[in-house]
XYZ file of C-alpha atoms in Angstrom:
615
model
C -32.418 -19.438 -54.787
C -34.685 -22.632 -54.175
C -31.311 -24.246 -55.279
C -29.283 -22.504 -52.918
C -31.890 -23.207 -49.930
C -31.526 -27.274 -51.028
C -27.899 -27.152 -50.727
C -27.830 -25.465 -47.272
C -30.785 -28.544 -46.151
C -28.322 -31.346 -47.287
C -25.305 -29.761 -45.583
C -27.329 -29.260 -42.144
C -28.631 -33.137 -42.596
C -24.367 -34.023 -43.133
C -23.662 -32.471 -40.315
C -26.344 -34.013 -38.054
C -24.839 -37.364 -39.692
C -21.309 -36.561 -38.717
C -22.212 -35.447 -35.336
C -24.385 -38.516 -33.823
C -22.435 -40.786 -35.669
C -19.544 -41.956 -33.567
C -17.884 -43.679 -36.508
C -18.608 -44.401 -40.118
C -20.472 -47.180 -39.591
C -23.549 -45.025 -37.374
C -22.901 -41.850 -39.801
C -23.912 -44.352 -42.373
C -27.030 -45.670 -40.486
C -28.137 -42.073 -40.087
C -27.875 -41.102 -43.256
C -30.103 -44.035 -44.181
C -32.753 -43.476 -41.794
C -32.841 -39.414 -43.533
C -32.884 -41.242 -46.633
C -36.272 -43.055 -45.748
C -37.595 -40.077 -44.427
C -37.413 -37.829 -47.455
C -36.897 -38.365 -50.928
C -34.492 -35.172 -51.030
C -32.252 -36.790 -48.735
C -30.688 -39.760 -51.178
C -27.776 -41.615 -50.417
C -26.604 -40.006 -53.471
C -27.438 -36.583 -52.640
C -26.245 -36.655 -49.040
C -22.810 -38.460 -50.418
C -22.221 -35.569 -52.628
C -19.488 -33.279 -51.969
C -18.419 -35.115 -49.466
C -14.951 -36.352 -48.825
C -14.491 -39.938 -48.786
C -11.472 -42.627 -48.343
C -9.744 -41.950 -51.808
C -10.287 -37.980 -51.941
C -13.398 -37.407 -53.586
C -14.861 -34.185 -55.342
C -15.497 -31.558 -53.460
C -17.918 -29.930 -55.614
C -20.935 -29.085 -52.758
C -18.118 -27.191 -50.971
C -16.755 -25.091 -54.178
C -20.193 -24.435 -54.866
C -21.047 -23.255 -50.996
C -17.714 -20.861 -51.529
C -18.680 -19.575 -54.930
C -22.211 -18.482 -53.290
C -20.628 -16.644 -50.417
C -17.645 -15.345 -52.497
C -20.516 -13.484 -54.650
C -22.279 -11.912 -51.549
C -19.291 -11.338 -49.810
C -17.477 -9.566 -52.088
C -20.566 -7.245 -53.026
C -20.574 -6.241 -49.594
C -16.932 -5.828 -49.570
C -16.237 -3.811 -52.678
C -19.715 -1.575 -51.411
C -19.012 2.359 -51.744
C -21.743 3.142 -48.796
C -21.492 2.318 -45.192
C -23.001 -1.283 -44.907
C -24.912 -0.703 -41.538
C -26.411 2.171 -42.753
C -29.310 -0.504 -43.940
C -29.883 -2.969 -41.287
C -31.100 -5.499 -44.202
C -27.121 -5.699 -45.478
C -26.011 -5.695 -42.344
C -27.943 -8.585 -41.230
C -26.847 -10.794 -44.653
C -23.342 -9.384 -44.711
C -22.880 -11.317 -41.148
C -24.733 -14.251 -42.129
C -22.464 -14.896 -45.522
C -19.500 -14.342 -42.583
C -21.036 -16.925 -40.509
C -21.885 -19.563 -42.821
C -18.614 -18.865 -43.987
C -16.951 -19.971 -40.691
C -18.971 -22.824 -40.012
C -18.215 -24.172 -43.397
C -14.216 -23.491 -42.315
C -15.172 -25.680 -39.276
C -16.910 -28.117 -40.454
C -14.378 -28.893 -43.245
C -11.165 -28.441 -40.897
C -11.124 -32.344 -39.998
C -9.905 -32.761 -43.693
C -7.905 -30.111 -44.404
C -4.812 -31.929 -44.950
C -6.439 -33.219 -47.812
C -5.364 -31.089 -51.094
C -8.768 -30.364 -52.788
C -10.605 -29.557 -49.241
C -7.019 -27.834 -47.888
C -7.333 -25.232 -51.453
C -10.941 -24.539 -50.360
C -9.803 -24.138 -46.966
C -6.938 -21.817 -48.279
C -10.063 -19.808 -50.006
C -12.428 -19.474 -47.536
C -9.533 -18.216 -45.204
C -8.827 -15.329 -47.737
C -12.527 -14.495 -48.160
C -12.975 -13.894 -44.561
C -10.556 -11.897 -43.807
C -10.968 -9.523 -47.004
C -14.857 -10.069 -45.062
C -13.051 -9.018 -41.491
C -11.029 -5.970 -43.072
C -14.219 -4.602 -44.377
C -16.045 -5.393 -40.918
C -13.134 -3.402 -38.862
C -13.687 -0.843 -41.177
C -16.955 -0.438 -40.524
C -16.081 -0.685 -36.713
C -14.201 2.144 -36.911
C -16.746 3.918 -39.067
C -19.582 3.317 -36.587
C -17.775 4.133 -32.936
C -16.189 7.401 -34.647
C -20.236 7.865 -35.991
C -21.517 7.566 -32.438
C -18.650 9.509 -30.799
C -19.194 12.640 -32.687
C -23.192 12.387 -32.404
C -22.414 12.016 -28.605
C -19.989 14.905 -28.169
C -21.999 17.382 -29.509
C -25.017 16.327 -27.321
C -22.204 16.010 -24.384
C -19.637 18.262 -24.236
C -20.901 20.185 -21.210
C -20.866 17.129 -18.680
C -22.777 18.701 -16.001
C -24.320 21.844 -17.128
C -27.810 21.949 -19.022
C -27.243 25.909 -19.149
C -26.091 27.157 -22.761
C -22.319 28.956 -23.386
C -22.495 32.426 -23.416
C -21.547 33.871 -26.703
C -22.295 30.514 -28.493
C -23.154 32.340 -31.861
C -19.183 33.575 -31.472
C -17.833 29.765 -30.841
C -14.325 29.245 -31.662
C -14.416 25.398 -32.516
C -10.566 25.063 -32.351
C -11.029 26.304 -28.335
C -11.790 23.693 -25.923
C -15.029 24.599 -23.889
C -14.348 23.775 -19.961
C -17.032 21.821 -17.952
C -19.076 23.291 -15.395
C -18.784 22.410 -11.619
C -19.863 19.410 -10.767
C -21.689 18.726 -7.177
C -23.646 15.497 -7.765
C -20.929 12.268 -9.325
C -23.773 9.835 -9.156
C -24.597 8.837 -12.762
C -23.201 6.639 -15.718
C -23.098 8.558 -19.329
C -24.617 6.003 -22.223
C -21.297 7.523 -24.678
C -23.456 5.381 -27.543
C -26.901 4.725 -28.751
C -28.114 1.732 -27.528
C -28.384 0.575 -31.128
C -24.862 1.708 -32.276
C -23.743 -0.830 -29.117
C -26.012 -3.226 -30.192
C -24.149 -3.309 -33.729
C -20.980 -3.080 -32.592
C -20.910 -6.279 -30.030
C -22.549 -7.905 -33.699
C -19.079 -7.158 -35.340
C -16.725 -7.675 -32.434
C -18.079 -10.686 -31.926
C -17.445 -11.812 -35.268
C -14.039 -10.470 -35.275
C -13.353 -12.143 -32.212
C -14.457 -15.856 -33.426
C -12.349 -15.193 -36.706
C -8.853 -14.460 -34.625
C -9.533 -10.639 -34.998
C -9.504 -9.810 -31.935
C -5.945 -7.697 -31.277
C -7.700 -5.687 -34.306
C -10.741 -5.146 -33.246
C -9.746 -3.992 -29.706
C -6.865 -2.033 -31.319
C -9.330 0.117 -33.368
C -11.927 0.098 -30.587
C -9.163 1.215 -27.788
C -8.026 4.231 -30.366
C -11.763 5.472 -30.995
C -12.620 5.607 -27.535
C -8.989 6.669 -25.958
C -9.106 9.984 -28.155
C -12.707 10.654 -26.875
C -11.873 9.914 -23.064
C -8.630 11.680 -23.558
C -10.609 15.142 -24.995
C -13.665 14.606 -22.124
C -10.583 14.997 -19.891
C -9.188 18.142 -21.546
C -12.628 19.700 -21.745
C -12.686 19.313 -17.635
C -9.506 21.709 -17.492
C -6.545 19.376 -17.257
C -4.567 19.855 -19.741
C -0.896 17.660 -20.271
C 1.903 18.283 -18.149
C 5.192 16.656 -17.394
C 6.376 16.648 -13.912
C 9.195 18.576 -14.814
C 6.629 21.249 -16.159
C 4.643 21.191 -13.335
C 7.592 21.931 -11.145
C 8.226 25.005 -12.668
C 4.832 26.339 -12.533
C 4.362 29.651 -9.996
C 2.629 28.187 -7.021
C 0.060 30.590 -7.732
C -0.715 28.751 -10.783
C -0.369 25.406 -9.511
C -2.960 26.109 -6.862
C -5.438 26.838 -9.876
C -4.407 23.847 -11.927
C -4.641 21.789 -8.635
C -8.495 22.973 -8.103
C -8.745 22.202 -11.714
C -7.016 18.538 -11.004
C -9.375 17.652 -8.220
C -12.760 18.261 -10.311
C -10.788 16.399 -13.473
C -10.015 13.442 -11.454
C -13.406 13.311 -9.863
C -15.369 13.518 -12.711
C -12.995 11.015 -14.329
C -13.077 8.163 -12.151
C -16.679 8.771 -10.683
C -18.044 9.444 -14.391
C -16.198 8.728 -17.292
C -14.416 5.537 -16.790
C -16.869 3.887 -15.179
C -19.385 4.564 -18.554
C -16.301 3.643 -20.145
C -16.000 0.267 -18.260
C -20.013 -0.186 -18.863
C -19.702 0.232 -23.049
C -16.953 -2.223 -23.046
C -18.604 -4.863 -21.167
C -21.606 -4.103 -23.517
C -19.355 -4.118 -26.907
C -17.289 -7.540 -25.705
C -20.218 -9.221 -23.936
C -19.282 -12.646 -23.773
C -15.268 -11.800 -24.426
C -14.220 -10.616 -20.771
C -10.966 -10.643 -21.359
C -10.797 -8.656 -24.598
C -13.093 -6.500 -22.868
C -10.547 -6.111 -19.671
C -7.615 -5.281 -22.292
C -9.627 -3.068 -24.639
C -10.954 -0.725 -21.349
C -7.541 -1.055 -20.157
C -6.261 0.572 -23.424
C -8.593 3.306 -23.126
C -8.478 4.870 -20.093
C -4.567 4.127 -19.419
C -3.549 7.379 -20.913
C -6.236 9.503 -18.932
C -5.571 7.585 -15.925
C -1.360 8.054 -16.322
C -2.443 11.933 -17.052
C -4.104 12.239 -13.549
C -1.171 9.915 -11.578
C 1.543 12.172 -13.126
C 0.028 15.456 -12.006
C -0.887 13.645 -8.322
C 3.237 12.641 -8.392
C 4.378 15.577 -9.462
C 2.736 17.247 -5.926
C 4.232 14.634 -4.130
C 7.646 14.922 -5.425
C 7.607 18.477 -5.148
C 8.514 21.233 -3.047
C 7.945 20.708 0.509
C 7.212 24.123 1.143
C 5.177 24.672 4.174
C 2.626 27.061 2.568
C 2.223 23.937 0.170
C 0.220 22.049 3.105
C -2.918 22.644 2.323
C -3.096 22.426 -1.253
C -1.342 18.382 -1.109
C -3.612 17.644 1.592
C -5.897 18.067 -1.205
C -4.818 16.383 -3.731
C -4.322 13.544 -0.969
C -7.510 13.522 0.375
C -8.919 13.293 -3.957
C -6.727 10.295 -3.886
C -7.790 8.784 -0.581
C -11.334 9.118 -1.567
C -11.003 7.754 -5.250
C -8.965 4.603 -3.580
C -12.426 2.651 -3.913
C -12.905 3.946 -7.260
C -9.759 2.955 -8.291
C -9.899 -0.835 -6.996
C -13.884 -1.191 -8.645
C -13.112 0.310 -11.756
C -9.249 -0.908 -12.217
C -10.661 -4.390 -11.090
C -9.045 -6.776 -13.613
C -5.463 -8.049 -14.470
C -5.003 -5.632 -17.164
C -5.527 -2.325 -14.703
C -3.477 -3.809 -12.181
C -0.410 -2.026 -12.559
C -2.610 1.069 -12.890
C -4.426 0.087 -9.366
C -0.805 -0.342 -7.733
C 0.808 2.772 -9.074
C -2.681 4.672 -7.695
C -2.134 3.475 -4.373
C 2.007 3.893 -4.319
C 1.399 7.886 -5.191
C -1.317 8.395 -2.544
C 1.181 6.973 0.209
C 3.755 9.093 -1.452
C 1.400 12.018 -1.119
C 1.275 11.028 2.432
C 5.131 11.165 2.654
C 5.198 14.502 1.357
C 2.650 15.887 4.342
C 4.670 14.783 6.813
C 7.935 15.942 4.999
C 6.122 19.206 4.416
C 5.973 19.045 9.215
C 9.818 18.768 8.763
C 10.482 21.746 6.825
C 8.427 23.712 9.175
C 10.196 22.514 11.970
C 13.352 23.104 9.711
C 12.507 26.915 9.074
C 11.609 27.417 12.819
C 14.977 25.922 13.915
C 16.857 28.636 10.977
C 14.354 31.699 11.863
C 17.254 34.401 13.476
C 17.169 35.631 16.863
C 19.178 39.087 15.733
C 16.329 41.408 15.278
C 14.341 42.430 18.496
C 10.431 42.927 17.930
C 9.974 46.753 19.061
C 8.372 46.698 22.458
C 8.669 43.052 23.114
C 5.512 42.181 21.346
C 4.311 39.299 19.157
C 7.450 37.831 16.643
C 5.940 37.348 13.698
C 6.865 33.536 13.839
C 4.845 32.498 16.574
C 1.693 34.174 14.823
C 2.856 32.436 11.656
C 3.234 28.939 13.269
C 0.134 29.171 15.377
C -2.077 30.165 12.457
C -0.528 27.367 10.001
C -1.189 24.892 12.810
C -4.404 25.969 13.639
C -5.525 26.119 9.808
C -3.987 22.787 9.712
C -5.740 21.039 12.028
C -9.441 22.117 10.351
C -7.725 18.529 8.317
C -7.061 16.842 11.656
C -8.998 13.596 10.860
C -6.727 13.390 7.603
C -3.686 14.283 9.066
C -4.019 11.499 11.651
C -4.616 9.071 9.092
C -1.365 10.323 7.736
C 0.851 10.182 10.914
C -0.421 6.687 11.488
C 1.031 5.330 8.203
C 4.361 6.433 9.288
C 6.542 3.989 11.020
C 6.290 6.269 14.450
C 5.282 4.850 17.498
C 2.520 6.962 19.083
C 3.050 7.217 23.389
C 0.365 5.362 25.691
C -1.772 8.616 25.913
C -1.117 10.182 22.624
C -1.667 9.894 18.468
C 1.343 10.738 16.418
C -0.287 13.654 15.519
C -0.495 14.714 18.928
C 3.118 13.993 19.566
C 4.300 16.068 16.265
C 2.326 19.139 17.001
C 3.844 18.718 20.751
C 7.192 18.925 19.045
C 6.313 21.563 17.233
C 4.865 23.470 19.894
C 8.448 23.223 22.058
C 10.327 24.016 19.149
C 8.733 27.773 18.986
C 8.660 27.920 22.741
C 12.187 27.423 22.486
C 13.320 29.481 19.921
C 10.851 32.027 21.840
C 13.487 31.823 24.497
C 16.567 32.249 22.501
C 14.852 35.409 20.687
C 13.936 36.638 24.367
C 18.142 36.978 24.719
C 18.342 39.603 22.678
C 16.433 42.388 24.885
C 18.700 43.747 27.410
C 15.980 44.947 29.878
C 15.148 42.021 31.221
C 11.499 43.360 31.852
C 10.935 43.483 28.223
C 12.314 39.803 28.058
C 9.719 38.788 30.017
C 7.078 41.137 28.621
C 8.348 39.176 25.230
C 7.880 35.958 26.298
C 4.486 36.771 28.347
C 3.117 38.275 25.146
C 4.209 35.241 22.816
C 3.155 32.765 25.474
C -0.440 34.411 25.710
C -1.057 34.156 21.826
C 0.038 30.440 22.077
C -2.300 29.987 24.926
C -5.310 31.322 23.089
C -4.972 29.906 19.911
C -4.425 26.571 20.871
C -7.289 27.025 23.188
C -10.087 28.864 20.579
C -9.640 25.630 17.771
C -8.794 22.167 17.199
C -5.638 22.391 18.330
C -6.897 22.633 22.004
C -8.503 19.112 21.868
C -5.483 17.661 20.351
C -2.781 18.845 22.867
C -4.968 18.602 25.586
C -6.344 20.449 28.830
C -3.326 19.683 31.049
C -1.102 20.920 27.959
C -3.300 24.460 28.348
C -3.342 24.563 31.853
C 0.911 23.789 32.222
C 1.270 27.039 29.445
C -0.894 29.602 31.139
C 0.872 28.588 34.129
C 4.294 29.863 32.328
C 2.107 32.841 31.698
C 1.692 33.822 34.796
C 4.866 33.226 35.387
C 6.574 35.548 32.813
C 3.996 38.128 34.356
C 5.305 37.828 37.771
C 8.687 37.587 36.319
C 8.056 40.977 34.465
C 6.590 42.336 37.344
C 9.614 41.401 40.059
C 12.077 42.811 37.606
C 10.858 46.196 36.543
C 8.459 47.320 39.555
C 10.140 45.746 42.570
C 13.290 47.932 42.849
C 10.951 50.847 42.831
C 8.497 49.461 45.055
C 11.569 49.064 47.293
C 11.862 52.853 47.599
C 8.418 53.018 49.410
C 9.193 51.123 52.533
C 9.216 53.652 55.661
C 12.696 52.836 57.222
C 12.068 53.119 61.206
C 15.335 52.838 61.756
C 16.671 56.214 60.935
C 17.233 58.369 64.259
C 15.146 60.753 64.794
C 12.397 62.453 63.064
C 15.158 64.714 61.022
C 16.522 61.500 60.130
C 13.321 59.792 58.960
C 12.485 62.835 57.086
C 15.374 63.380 54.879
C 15.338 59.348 54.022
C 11.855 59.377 52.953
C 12.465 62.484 50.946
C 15.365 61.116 49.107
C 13.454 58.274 48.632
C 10.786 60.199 46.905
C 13.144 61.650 44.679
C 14.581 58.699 43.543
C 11.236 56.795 43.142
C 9.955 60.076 41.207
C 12.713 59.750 38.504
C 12.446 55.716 38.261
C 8.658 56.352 37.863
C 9.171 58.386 35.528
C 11.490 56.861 33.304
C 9.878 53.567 34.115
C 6.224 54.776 33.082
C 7.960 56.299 29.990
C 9.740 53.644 28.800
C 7.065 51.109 29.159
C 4.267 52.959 27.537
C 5.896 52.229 24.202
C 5.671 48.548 25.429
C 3.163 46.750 23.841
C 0.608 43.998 25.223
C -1.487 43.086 22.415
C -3.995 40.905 24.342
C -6.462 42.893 25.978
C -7.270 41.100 28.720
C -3.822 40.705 29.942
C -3.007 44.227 29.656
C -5.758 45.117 31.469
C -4.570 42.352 33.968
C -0.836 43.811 34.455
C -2.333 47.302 35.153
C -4.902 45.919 37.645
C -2.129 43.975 39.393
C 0.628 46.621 39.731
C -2.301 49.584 41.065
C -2.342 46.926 43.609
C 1.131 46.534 44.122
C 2.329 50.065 44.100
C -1.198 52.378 45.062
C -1.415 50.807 48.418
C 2.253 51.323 49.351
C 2.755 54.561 47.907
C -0.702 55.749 49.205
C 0.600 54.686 52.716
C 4.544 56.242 52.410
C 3.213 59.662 51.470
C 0.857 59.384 54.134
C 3.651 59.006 56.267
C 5.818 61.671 54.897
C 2.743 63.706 55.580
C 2.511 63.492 58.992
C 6.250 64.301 59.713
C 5.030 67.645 61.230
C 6.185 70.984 59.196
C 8.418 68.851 56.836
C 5.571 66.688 54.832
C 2.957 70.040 54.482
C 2.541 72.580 52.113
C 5.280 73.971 50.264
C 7.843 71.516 51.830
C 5.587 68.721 50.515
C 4.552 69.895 47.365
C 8.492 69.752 46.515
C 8.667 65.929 47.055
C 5.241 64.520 46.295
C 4.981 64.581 42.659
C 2.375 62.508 41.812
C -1.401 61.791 44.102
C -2.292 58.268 44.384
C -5.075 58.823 41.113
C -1.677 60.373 39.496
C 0.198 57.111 39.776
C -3.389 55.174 38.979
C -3.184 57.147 35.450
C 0.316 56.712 34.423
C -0.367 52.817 34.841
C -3.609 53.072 32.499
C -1.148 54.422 30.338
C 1.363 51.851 30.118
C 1.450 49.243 27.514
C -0.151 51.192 24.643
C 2.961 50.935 22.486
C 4.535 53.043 19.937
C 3.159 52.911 16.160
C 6.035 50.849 15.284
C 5.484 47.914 18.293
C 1.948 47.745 17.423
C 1.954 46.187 13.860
């Protein structure tokens, strides 16, 4: 051993030589002035072994290889994990490093045959030395994974599994919801790291560095890739998730959005931290080896994201790709920390392409709608000229839509549009949209024949619009002048309404003081209670299956024809009262029908609607 110890003195003193000696010459003069300073470094001793002008022996160097050969190969050929005793560990990479530095300090003469068959050696020994070291690589992160999982599988959740005692190990358990992303998992002891960045730095200084990420990449991919499965996701092609029922997609897209959270919140960035830990000092094996290991998990979550924005552009889709959008638009920043280097790049580029294509597919998903309002038939009438069924359906999708209004702005504005002086692009769509319905409002109004219940159509459609654009976001988006213009077409359709089914009769109430003679006046006023008895009649019957559904405005049509028709009807039969004999008793009885509180109730009555104009 003292030996041993002696040899590894004269070949530190050689290499001090060799190194402050510029040429021979001062080598020489070193070794001279160690000479003088102790009697163990002779010029005979420090000559030895090495190689001079004609080739000499290169016994000191056989002897240095013999040494290591013997410790190497113990450790080598060893049945038991080597860093299970922190003693071998510790010599095993001290034989490996005085076996490189005698490769390096020898390489100047390698051409010469003696030195190049050492050389020749010493390369074989270390990399039997670096197959056993990557086996113990592998050995140790597999150790360390499996000691972590099983203190880790529940990511978020401290609580235990229900029914753990019945534990199917071949199911995967699912993680808990997660509300808090803020921490960084240590997915190895601190020692195990320690240990590892020992090896990989070795392997890396030998040329084994593919290797070593190779084997450190695999260990860590299949543990990121089963983290990911334990959150829910599991592996889908696009194709596959195309033909999933949208009912399931909207589950597997809640699942997505906690998956892709925890993911690039959580697990890659630990993943990015152990890397940098295990290649400290190697940044770019470090870049490719992370790069390795999350590009699977990261390809799983981009393919899913794609697959929504390639999809169907459904409308009732909306909400659920604003979704996945909004996951993407928030992980951007994760994406461009995490994906940093020139290794994630392409990873960092496709993120970005399928969040704008996300953003393509919420604005294609606008166009559909406007599509299916354009193809919704005008053939059916809506019993009693009440609400159509697509105006509630378009003002409750854009309503619900706009709860995202901050997002859908951002998404209009990355369109190649050009918003007006006054107005955002999403203003200007849900304009667009707005006239659309209001126009296919009118061609659906065509189909009544009674033009009263045209009006009454449009009136009740135009009311709903009114008060739903008013009661949410939608309201501050179009605008108060865009409220104000509508309920003026309101009141329109009301007057419309009103001038078509009630003036005609209100006609029959004027007094005509032209007729000669009170005979005369007489028998016009009583025909023209006859007739205005039957219109009533048949108007008041006919229009209490109409239906108003707001309130308010029914209440406001009966208010406003008792004051169109009480007044003048109050004064006519006054009139036809007063016509002596001819408007009392008996005689009157047989043409006044209905008292002015008669004609007050049949209008309280109107607008209650059948069962069938109701729903």
């Amino acid at each position: 051993m003292a030996e041993n110890g002696e040899e590894k003195l004269l070949a530190v003193a050689r290499h001090i030589a060799k190194t402050l000696g510029h040429n021979e010459s001062m080598a020489d003069d070193v070794l001279q002035i160690f000479s003088t300073f102790d009697g163990r470094f002779s010029r005979e001793k420090l000559s030895e072994g090495q190689p001079g002008e004609d080739g000499s022996t290169v016994t000191a160097l056989e002897r240095a290889l013999n040494s290591l050969d013997s410790q190497i190969s113990r450790f080598v050929a060893a049945d038991q994990p080597i860093w299970a005793d922190p003693a071998d560990s510790a010599a095993f990479l001290d034989a490996i490093d005085e076996l490189v530095n005698i490769t390096r300090e020898w390489s100047h003469v390698a051409n010469e045959k003696p030195v190049g068959v050492c050389l020749a050696r010493a390369d074989e020994m270390l990399q039997q030395a670096m197959f056993r070291v990557e086996e113990e690589f592998r050995s140790l992160m597999e150790r360390g994974a499996e000691s972590f999982a099983v203190n880790s599988h529940r990511l978020d959740s401290d609580e235990e599994v229900e029914g753990d005692d019945d534990y199917d190990g071949d199911q995967i358990p699912v993680a808990q919801p997660l509300t808090d992303y803020d921490l960084i998992i240590d997915a190895l002891p601190s020692a195990t790291i320690n240990d590892l960045h020992e090896m990989a730095k070795r392997m890396l200084a030998a040329g084994f560095g593919k290797s070593c990420s190779h084997v450190y990449s695999a260990c860590r991919r299949e543990f990121l890739e089963e983290s990911v499965s334990r959150l829910g996701l599991k592996k889908r092609s696009i194709e596959e998730v195309h033909k999933m029922p949208w009912q399931e997609l909207e589950d597997e897209i809640e699942r997505w959005i906690k998956s892709a959270n925890v993911a690039l919140r959580i697990l890659f960035p630990s993943e990015r931290r152990l890397c940098d830990r295990v290649f400290f000092g190697f940044s770019s094996a470090a870049d490719l080896s992370f790069m390795e290991v999350c590009r699977g998990s990261t390809i799983q979550i981009l393919n899913f994201a794609d697959a929504i924005a390639i999809g169907s552009r459904s409308p009732e889709r909306l909400f659920k790709v604003l979704d996945v959008f909004e996951t993407m638009r928030d992980l951007m920043g994760e994406f461009e920390s995490v994906f940093s280097d020139q290794f994630c790049l392409v990873l960092r580029n496709e993120a970005v392409t399928i969040w704008k294509r996300l953003g393509e597919a919420v604005r294609g998903i606008f166009m559909e709608l406007e599509n299916l309002i354009r193809r919704d038939p005008a053939k059916a009438a809506v019993p009693g000229g009440g609400l159509h069924p697509i105006t509630r359906y378009v003002m409750n999708y854009l309503r619900a839509a706009c709860r995202s209004r901050q997002t859908l702005e951002q998404v209009f504005e990355e369109s190649n549009g050009v918003p007006s002086k006054d107005s955002t692009l999403l203003t200007v769509q849900m304009s667009w949209i707005m006239e659309l319905l209001e126009s296919n409002l009118e061609v659906k109004s065509k189909v009544y024949k009674d033009p009263a219940l045209c009006y009454l159509f449009l009136m009740n459609n135009g009311r709903y619009i009114v008060q739903k654009v008013k009661d949410g976001d939608l309201g501050s988006l179009l605008g108060e002048d865009w409220i104000r213009k509508h309920n003026a077409k309101v009141r329109q359709y009301h007057s419309s309404y009103q001038r078509s089914a009630w003036n005609k009769m209100l006609g029959l109430l004027k007094v005509d003081n032209t007729a000669a003679g009170m005979n005369g006046l007489g028998k016009n006023m009583k025909e023209k209670l006859k007739q205005f008895n039957v219109q009533f009649d048949e108007t008041c019957k006919v229009h209490s299956t109409w239906v108003v559904f707001d309130e308010q405005l029914r209440e406001e049509l009966r208010i406003s024809l008792a004051r169109l028709l009480l007044p003048a009807y109050g004064n006519f039969i006054g009139r036809f009262q007063n016509l002596g004999d001819l408007g009392k008793g008996k005689n009157a009885d047989k043409y006044i029908k209905y008292g002015v509180e008669d004609i007050d109730a049949h209008i309280n009555e109107l607008f209650k609607g059948s069962t069938t104009a109701r729903k």
